Amino acid sequence: MTDYKRSHALMRRGREFLGSEHAILCGAMSWVSERNLVSAISNGGGFGVIACGAMTPELLDTEIAETRKLTDKRFGVNLITMHPQLFDLIEVCTRHGVGHVVLAGGIPPKGSVEKIKEGGARVIVFAPTLALAKKLLRSGGDALVIEGMEAGGHIGPVSTSVLAQEFLPELAEDHLVFVAGGIGRGQAIAGYLEMGAVGVQLGTRFACATESIAHPDFKKAFFRASARDAVASVQVDARLPVIPVRALKNKGTEEFTAKQREVAAVLDREEIAMAEAQLQIEHYWAGALRRAVIDGDVENGSLMAGQSVGMLKEEEPAADIIAKLMTQCEEALSRR
């Protein structure tokens, strides 16, 4: 076994918290982070996370059970806070003894964190501002992920490097903080670990792993792309607070702009509430992403990708990706 002495020393708290060999989380990517990729990442020494997305409780129940058949290692489940059946999904996680639940997509609704912890799981939260991060950690969050705008999928407005400089000096001593967004090589992991992070989260780097069920054409689009091809969506109506999404530019990007106008018009006619409007946007993304990932429609589907996409050149087994990242990280720390 390769010795990652320096890396593991800096990852110690993250490794203990996750119960994994390396403190490398896989970002939850809808349709991609399912049983095959999640189990491969956990078996490879990382920490796989099932992307529940728009799944029903019944579908999540099956996904967790099938993932368990493929790995005896630990993995987590990512739940979207605005899901209308959030508490039913939490029940499913509790019933399966899931040890870590990631709450993403907004401020956790009242009682959700408590419900997860009552079931024996640890809670991982996201926060775009330092003030909110402190509040969520005081309110029961066991660990925090700070994700920069370089990431794929839903993003905030601030870069990973700036967030790390802002959050880590304030929080790293007393809290568990994972850094995410635009990480594609181990050298970057080394830098964030030295700043006080206990681990990292990567999504795009794993999207085209050999075990990923993503369509071959989806993967080819990633291999052809450069960092500047992964662009953020534009908000067309200030009343509709749509979180920007980073994806490879294609017809699907343009269709999302049209979808926003359509939903805004329905809001104008007062035919739906704001919460329902936002849910429609989320369902749009789920469908568009499925068209790209599962069906291979890379023109009209959503090719959600972070700016690290330019570093992807070929399919590799998840275990090899993790080993490569850890080797790069260790070599970088050894040169300090």
Coordinates of C-alpha atoms in Angstrom, one line a residue:
M1 CA 0.0 0.0 0.0
T2 CA 1.3 3.5 -0.9
D3 CA 2.3 5.6 2.0
Y4 CA 0.5 9.0 2.1
K5 CA 1.9 9.9 5.5
R6 CA 1.8 13.7 5.1
S7 CA -1.6 13.8 3.3
H8 CA -3.2 11.4 5.9
A9 CA -1.9 13.5 8.8
L10 CA -3.6 16.6 7.4
M11 CA -6.7 14.6 6.5
R12 CA -6.9 12.8 9.9
R13 CA -10.1 14.5 11.2
G14 CA -11.8 14.2 7.9
R15 CA -10.9 10.5 7.5
E16 CA -12.1 9.8 11.1
F17 CA -15.4 11.7 10.5
L18 CA -16.1 9.9 7.2
G19 CA -14.7 6.6 8.2
S20 CA -12.9 6.3 4.8
E21 CA -9.3 5.7 3.9
H22 CA -8.9 9.2 2.3
A23 CA -10.9 12.3 3.1
I24 CA -12.1 12.7 -0.5
L25 CA -15.9 13.1 -0.9
C26 CA -17.6 12.6 -4.3
G27 CA -19.9 15.5 -5.1
A28 CA -23.5 14.4 -5.6
M29 CA -24.3 14.5 -9.3
S30 CA -27.8 13.7 -10.3
W31 CA -28.1 10.5 -12.5
V32 CA -24.3 10.1 -12.2
S33 CA -23.7 9.6 -8.5
E34 CA -25.7 6.3 -8.2
R35 CA -24.9 2.8 -7.0
N36 CA -22.1 2.0 -9.5
L37 CA -20.0 5.1 -9.1
V38 CA -20.7 5.6 -5.4
S39 CA -19.6 2.0 -4.5
A40 CA -16.5 2.3 -6.7
I41 CA -15.4 5.5 -5.0
S42 CA -16.0 4.0 -1.6
N43 CA -14.2 0.8 -2.5
G44 CA -11.4 2.9 -3.9
G45 CA -10.7 4.6 -0.6
G46 CA -12.9 7.7 -1.0
F47 CA -16.4 8.5 0.2
G48 CA -19.2 8.0 -2.3
V49 CA -22.4 10.0 -2.0
I50 CA -25.7 9.0 -3.6
A51 CA -27.4 12.0 -5.3
C52 CA -31.0 11.6 -4.3
G53 CA -32.1 14.6 -6.4
A54 CA -35.7 14.2 -7.3
M55 CA -36.0 10.6 -6.3
T56 CA -39.0 9.3 -4.5
P57 CA -38.5 7.7 -1.1
E58 CA -39.2 4.3 -2.8
L59 CA -36.4 4.9 -5.4
L60 CA -34.0 6.1 -2.8
D61 CA -34.8 3.0 -0.7
T62 CA -33.8 0.8 -3.6
E63 CA -30.7 2.8 -4.5
I64 CA -29.3 2.5 -1.0
A65 CA -30.0 -1.2 -0.8
E66 CA -28.4 -1.8 -4.2
T67 CA -25.3 0.3 -3.3
R68 CA -24.9 -1.8 -0.1
K69 CA -24.7 -4.9 -2.3
L70 CA -21.7 -3.4 -4.1
T71 CA -19.7 -2.1 -1.1
D72 CA -19.2 -2.8 2.5
K73 CA -17.5 0.6 2.9
R74 CA -19.2 3.8 4.1
F75 CA -21.1 6.1 1.8
G76 CA -23.5 9.0 2.3
V77 CA -26.7 10.3 0.8
N78 CA -27.2 13.9 -0.5
L79 CA -30.8 15.3 0.0
I80 CA -32.1 18.5 -1.6
T81 CA -33.6 20.7 1.1
M82 CA -36.5 21.8 -1.1
H83 CA -37.6 18.3 -1.9
P84 CA -41.4 18.0 -1.0
Q85 CA -40.8 14.6 0.7
L86 CA -37.6 15.5 2.5
F87 CA -38.7 14.1 5.8
D88 CA -39.8 10.8 4.2
L89 CA -36.4 10.6 2.5
I90 CA -34.7 11.1 5.9
E91 CA -36.8 8.2 7.2
V92 CA -35.4 6.0 4.4
C93 CA -31.8 7.0 5.3
T94 CA -32.5 6.2 9.0
R95 CA -34.1 2.8 8.2
H96 CA -31.0 1.8 6.2
G97 CA -28.6 3.1 8.9
V98 CA -26.9 5.7 6.5
G99 CA -24.2 7.3 8.6
H100 CA -23.8 10.6 6.7
V101 CA -26.5 12.8 5.2
V102 CA -25.6 15.8 3.1
L103 CA -28.2 18.6 3.0
A104 CA -27.8 20.8 -0.1
G105 CA -29.8 23.3 -2.2
G106 CA -30.7 25.8 0.5
I107 CA -31.2 26.4 4.2
P108 CA -32.4 23.1 5.9
P109 CA -36.0 23.4 6.9
K110 CA -37.0 23.4 10.6
G111 CA -36.6 20.0 12.2
S112 CA -34.7 18.4 9.4
V113 CA -31.2 18.4 11.0
E114 CA -32.7 17.2 14.3
K115 CA -34.5 14.4 12.5
I116 CA -31.4 13.2 10.8
K117 CA -29.4 13.2 14.0
E118 CA -32.1 11.4 15.9
G119 CA -31.7 8.6 13.4
G120 CA -28.0 8.4 14.2
A121 CA -26.5 10.0 11.1
R122 CA -24.1 12.9 10.9
V123 CA -25.1 16.0 9.0
I124 CA -23.0 17.7 6.3
V125 CA -24.1 21.2 5.3
F126 CA -23.3 23.8 2.6
A127 CA -23.1 27.5 3.3
P128 CA -22.3 30.3 0.8
T129 CA -21.5 32.9 3.6
L130 CA -19.5 32.7 6.8
A131 CA -22.4 34.0 8.9
L132 CA -24.7 31.2 7.6
A133 CA -21.9 28.6 8.0
K134 CA -21.6 29.5 11.7
K135 CA -25.3 29.4 12.2
L136 CA -25.7 26.0 10.5
L137 CA -22.8 24.6 12.6
R138 CA -24.3 25.9 15.8
S139 CA -27.7 24.4 14.8
G140 CA -26.3 20.9 14.5
G141 CA -24.3 20.6 11.4
D142 CA -21.4 18.2 12.0
A143 CA -19.3 19.3 9.0
L144 CA -19.3 22.0 6.3
V145 CA -18.6 22.0 2.6
I146 CA -17.6 25.3 1.1
E147 CA -18.0 25.2 -2.7
G148 CA -16.7 27.8 -5.0
M149 CA -18.2 29.0 -8.3
E150 CA -15.8 26.9 -10.3
A151 CA -17.9 23.9 -9.5
G152 CA -20.4 22.2 -11.8
G153 CA -24.1 22.2 -11.2
H154 CA -25.6 24.8 -8.8
I155 CA -23.0 27.4 -7.8
G156 CA -22.6 30.5 -5.8
P157 CA -20.8 33.8 -6.9
V158 CA -17.5 33.4 -5.1
S159 CA -14.4 31.4 -6.1
T160 CA -13.1 28.5 -4.1
S161 CA -9.7 30.2 -3.3
V162 CA -11.5 33.2 -1.9
L163 CA -14.0 31.1 0.2
A164 CA -11.1 29.1 1.6
Q165 CA -9.2 32.2 2.7
E166 CA -12.4 33.6 4.3
F167 CA -13.8 30.5 6.0
L168 CA -10.8 28.3 7.0
P169 CA -9.0 30.8 9.3
E170 CA -12.3 31.3 11.1
L171 CA -13.6 27.8 11.3
A172 CA -10.9 25.2 10.7
E173 CA -9.7 24.9 14.3
D174 CA -13.0 24.0 15.8
H175 CA -15.0 22.6 12.9
L176 CA -14.6 20.1 10.0
V177 CA -14.5 21.9 6.7
F178 CA -14.2 20.3 3.3
V179 CA -13.3 22.4 0.2
A180 CA -15.0 21.9 -3.2
G181 CA -15.1 23.6 -6.6
G182 CA -12.7 23.4 -9.5
I183 CA -10.4 20.8 -7.9
G184 CA -8.9 18.5 -10.5
R185 CA -5.4 17.7 -9.2
G186 CA -3.8 16.6 -6.0
Q187 CA -1.6 19.7 -5.8
A188 CA -4.7 21.8 -5.1
I189 CA -5.8 19.3 -2.5
A190 CA -2.5 19.8 -0.7
G191 CA -2.9 23.5 -0.7
Y192 CA -6.4 23.4 0.9
L193 CA -5.3 20.8 3.5
E194 CA -2.4 23.1 4.5
M195 CA -4.9 26.0 4.9
G196 CA -6.9 23.9 7.4
A197 CA -9.4 21.9 5.4
V198 CA -9.9 18.3 6.6
G199 CA -10.7 17.0 3.2
V200 CA -12.1 17.9 -0.2
Q201 CA -15.0 17.2 -2.5
L202 CA -14.7 16.6 -6.2
G203 CA -17.5 15.9 -8.7
T204 CA -16.4 16.6 -12.3
R205 CA -13.2 14.6 -11.8
F206 CA -15.3 11.5 -11.2
A207 CA -18.1 12.1 -13.7
C208 CA -16.3 10.2 -16.4
A209 CA -14.9 7.4 -14.3
T210 CA -15.0 3.9 -15.9
E211 CA -17.8 3.0 -13.4
S212 CA -19.9 6.1 -14.2
I213 CA -23.0 5.1 -16.1
A214 CA -22.9 8.4 -18.0
H215 CA -23.5 7.9 -21.7
P216 CA -20.4 7.6 -23.9
D217 CA -21.3 10.8 -25.8
F218 CA -21.7 12.6 -22.4
K219 CA -18.1 11.5 -21.5
K220 CA -16.8 12.5 -25.0
A221 CA -18.2 16.0 -24.6
F222 CA -16.3 16.3 -21.3
F223 CA -13.0 15.0 -22.9
R224 CA -13.4 17.6 -25.7
A225 CA -14.2 20.5 -23.4
S226 CA -11.9 23.2 -21.9
A227 CA -12.3 25.1 -18.7
R228 CA -13.9 28.1 -20.5
D229 CA -16.6 25.9 -22.1
A230 CA -18.2 25.4 -18.7
V231 CA -20.3 28.5 -18.3
A232 CA -22.8 29.7 -15.7
S233 CA -26.5 30.1 -16.6
V234 CA -28.0 33.6 -16.6
Q235 CA -30.9 34.7 -14.4
V236 CA -33.5 36.5 -16.6
D237 CA -36.0 37.6 -13.9
A238 CA -35.0 39.1 -10.6
R239 CA -38.2 37.9 -9.0
L240 CA -37.3 34.3 -9.7
P241 CA -34.3 33.6 -7.5
V242 CA -32.7 30.9 -9.7
I243 CA -29.4 29.6 -8.4
P244 CA -26.9 29.7 -11.4
V245 CA -25.9 26.4 -12.9
R246 CA -22.5 25.7 -14.5
A247 CA -22.6 23.5 -17.5
L248 CA -21.0 23.1 -20.9
K249 CA -22.6 25.6 -23.3
N250 CA -25.1 24.0 -25.8
K251 CA -28.7 24.3 -26.9
G252 CA -29.8 23.1 -23.5
T253 CA -28.3 26.2 -22.0
E254 CA -30.4 28.4 -24.2
E255 CA -33.5 26.3 -23.5
F256 CA -33.1 27.0 -19.8
T257 CA -33.3 30.8 -20.5
A258 CA -36.6 30.1 -22.3
K259 CA -37.8 28.0 -19.4
Q260 CA -37.2 30.8 -16.9
R261 CA -39.2 33.2 -19.0
E262 CA -42.0 30.6 -19.2
V263 CA -42.1 30.1 -15.4
A264 CA -41.9 33.9 -14.8
A265 CA -44.9 34.4 -17.0
V266 CA -46.9 31.9 -15.0
L267 CA -45.8 33.8 -11.8
D268 CA -47.1 37.0 -13.4
R269 CA -50.5 35.4 -13.8
E270 CA -50.3 34.3 -10.2
E271 CA -51.1 30.7 -11.2
I272 CA -48.4 29.2 -8.9
A273 CA -46.6 30.1 -5.7
M274 CA -42.8 31.0 -5.7
A275 CA -41.9 27.7 -4.1
E276 CA -43.7 25.8 -6.9
A277 CA -42.0 27.9 -9.5
Q278 CA -38.6 27.0 -8.1
L279 CA -39.5 23.4 -7.9
Q280 CA -40.4 23.5 -11.6
I281 CA -36.9 24.9 -12.3
E282 CA -35.4 22.0 -10.4
H283 CA -37.5 19.5 -12.3
Y284 CA -36.3 21.1 -15.5
W285 CA -32.7 20.5 -14.5
A286 CA -33.3 16.9 -13.5
G287 CA -34.9 16.2 -16.8
A288 CA -32.3 18.0 -18.9
L289 CA -29.5 16.3 -17.0
R290 CA -31.1 12.9 -17.6
R291 CA -31.3 13.6 -21.3
A292 CA -27.5 14.2 -21.4
V293 CA -26.3 11.6 -18.9
I294 CA -28.6 8.7 -19.7
D295 CA -29.8 9.3 -23.2
G296 CA -26.6 10.9 -24.6
D297 CA -28.4 14.0 -25.9
V298 CA -25.4 16.3 -25.6
E299 CA -27.0 19.0 -27.7
N300 CA -30.3 19.5 -25.8
G301 CA -29.5 18.0 -22.4
S302 CA -27.6 19.6 -19.6
L303 CA -23.9 18.9 -19.5
M304 CA -23.3 20.1 -15.9
A305 CA -19.5 20.4 -15.4
G306 CA -17.1 22.3 -13.3
Q307 CA -14.2 24.3 -14.8
S308 CA -11.9 21.4 -13.9
V309 CA -13.4 19.6 -16.9
G310 CA -10.5 20.7 -19.0
M311 CA -8.3 18.3 -17.0
L312 CA -10.3 15.2 -18.0
K313 CA -8.9 13.4 -21.0
E314 CA -9.9 9.7 -20.7
E315 CA -11.9 7.2 -18.7
E316 CA -10.2 5.9 -15.6
P317 CA -11.4 3.6 -12.8
A318 CA -12.4 5.5 -9.7
A319 CA -9.8 3.8 -7.6
D320 CA -7.1 5.0 -10.1
I321 CA -8.4 8.6 -10.0
I322 CA -8.2 8.6 -6.2
A323 CA -4.7 7.0 -6.1
K324 CA -3.5 9.6 -8.7
L325 CA -5.0 12.5 -6.6
M326 CA -3.4 11.2 -3.4
T327 CA 0.0 10.6 -5.0
Q328 CA 0.0 14.2 -6.5
C329 CA -1.1 15.5 -3.1
E330 CA 1.6 13.6 -1.2
E331 CA 4.3 14.6 -3.7
A332 CA 3.3 18.3 -3.4
L333 CA 3.5 18.2 0.4
S334 CA 6.8 16.4 0.3
R335 CA 8.3 19.3 -1.7
R336 CA 7.3 21.9 0.9

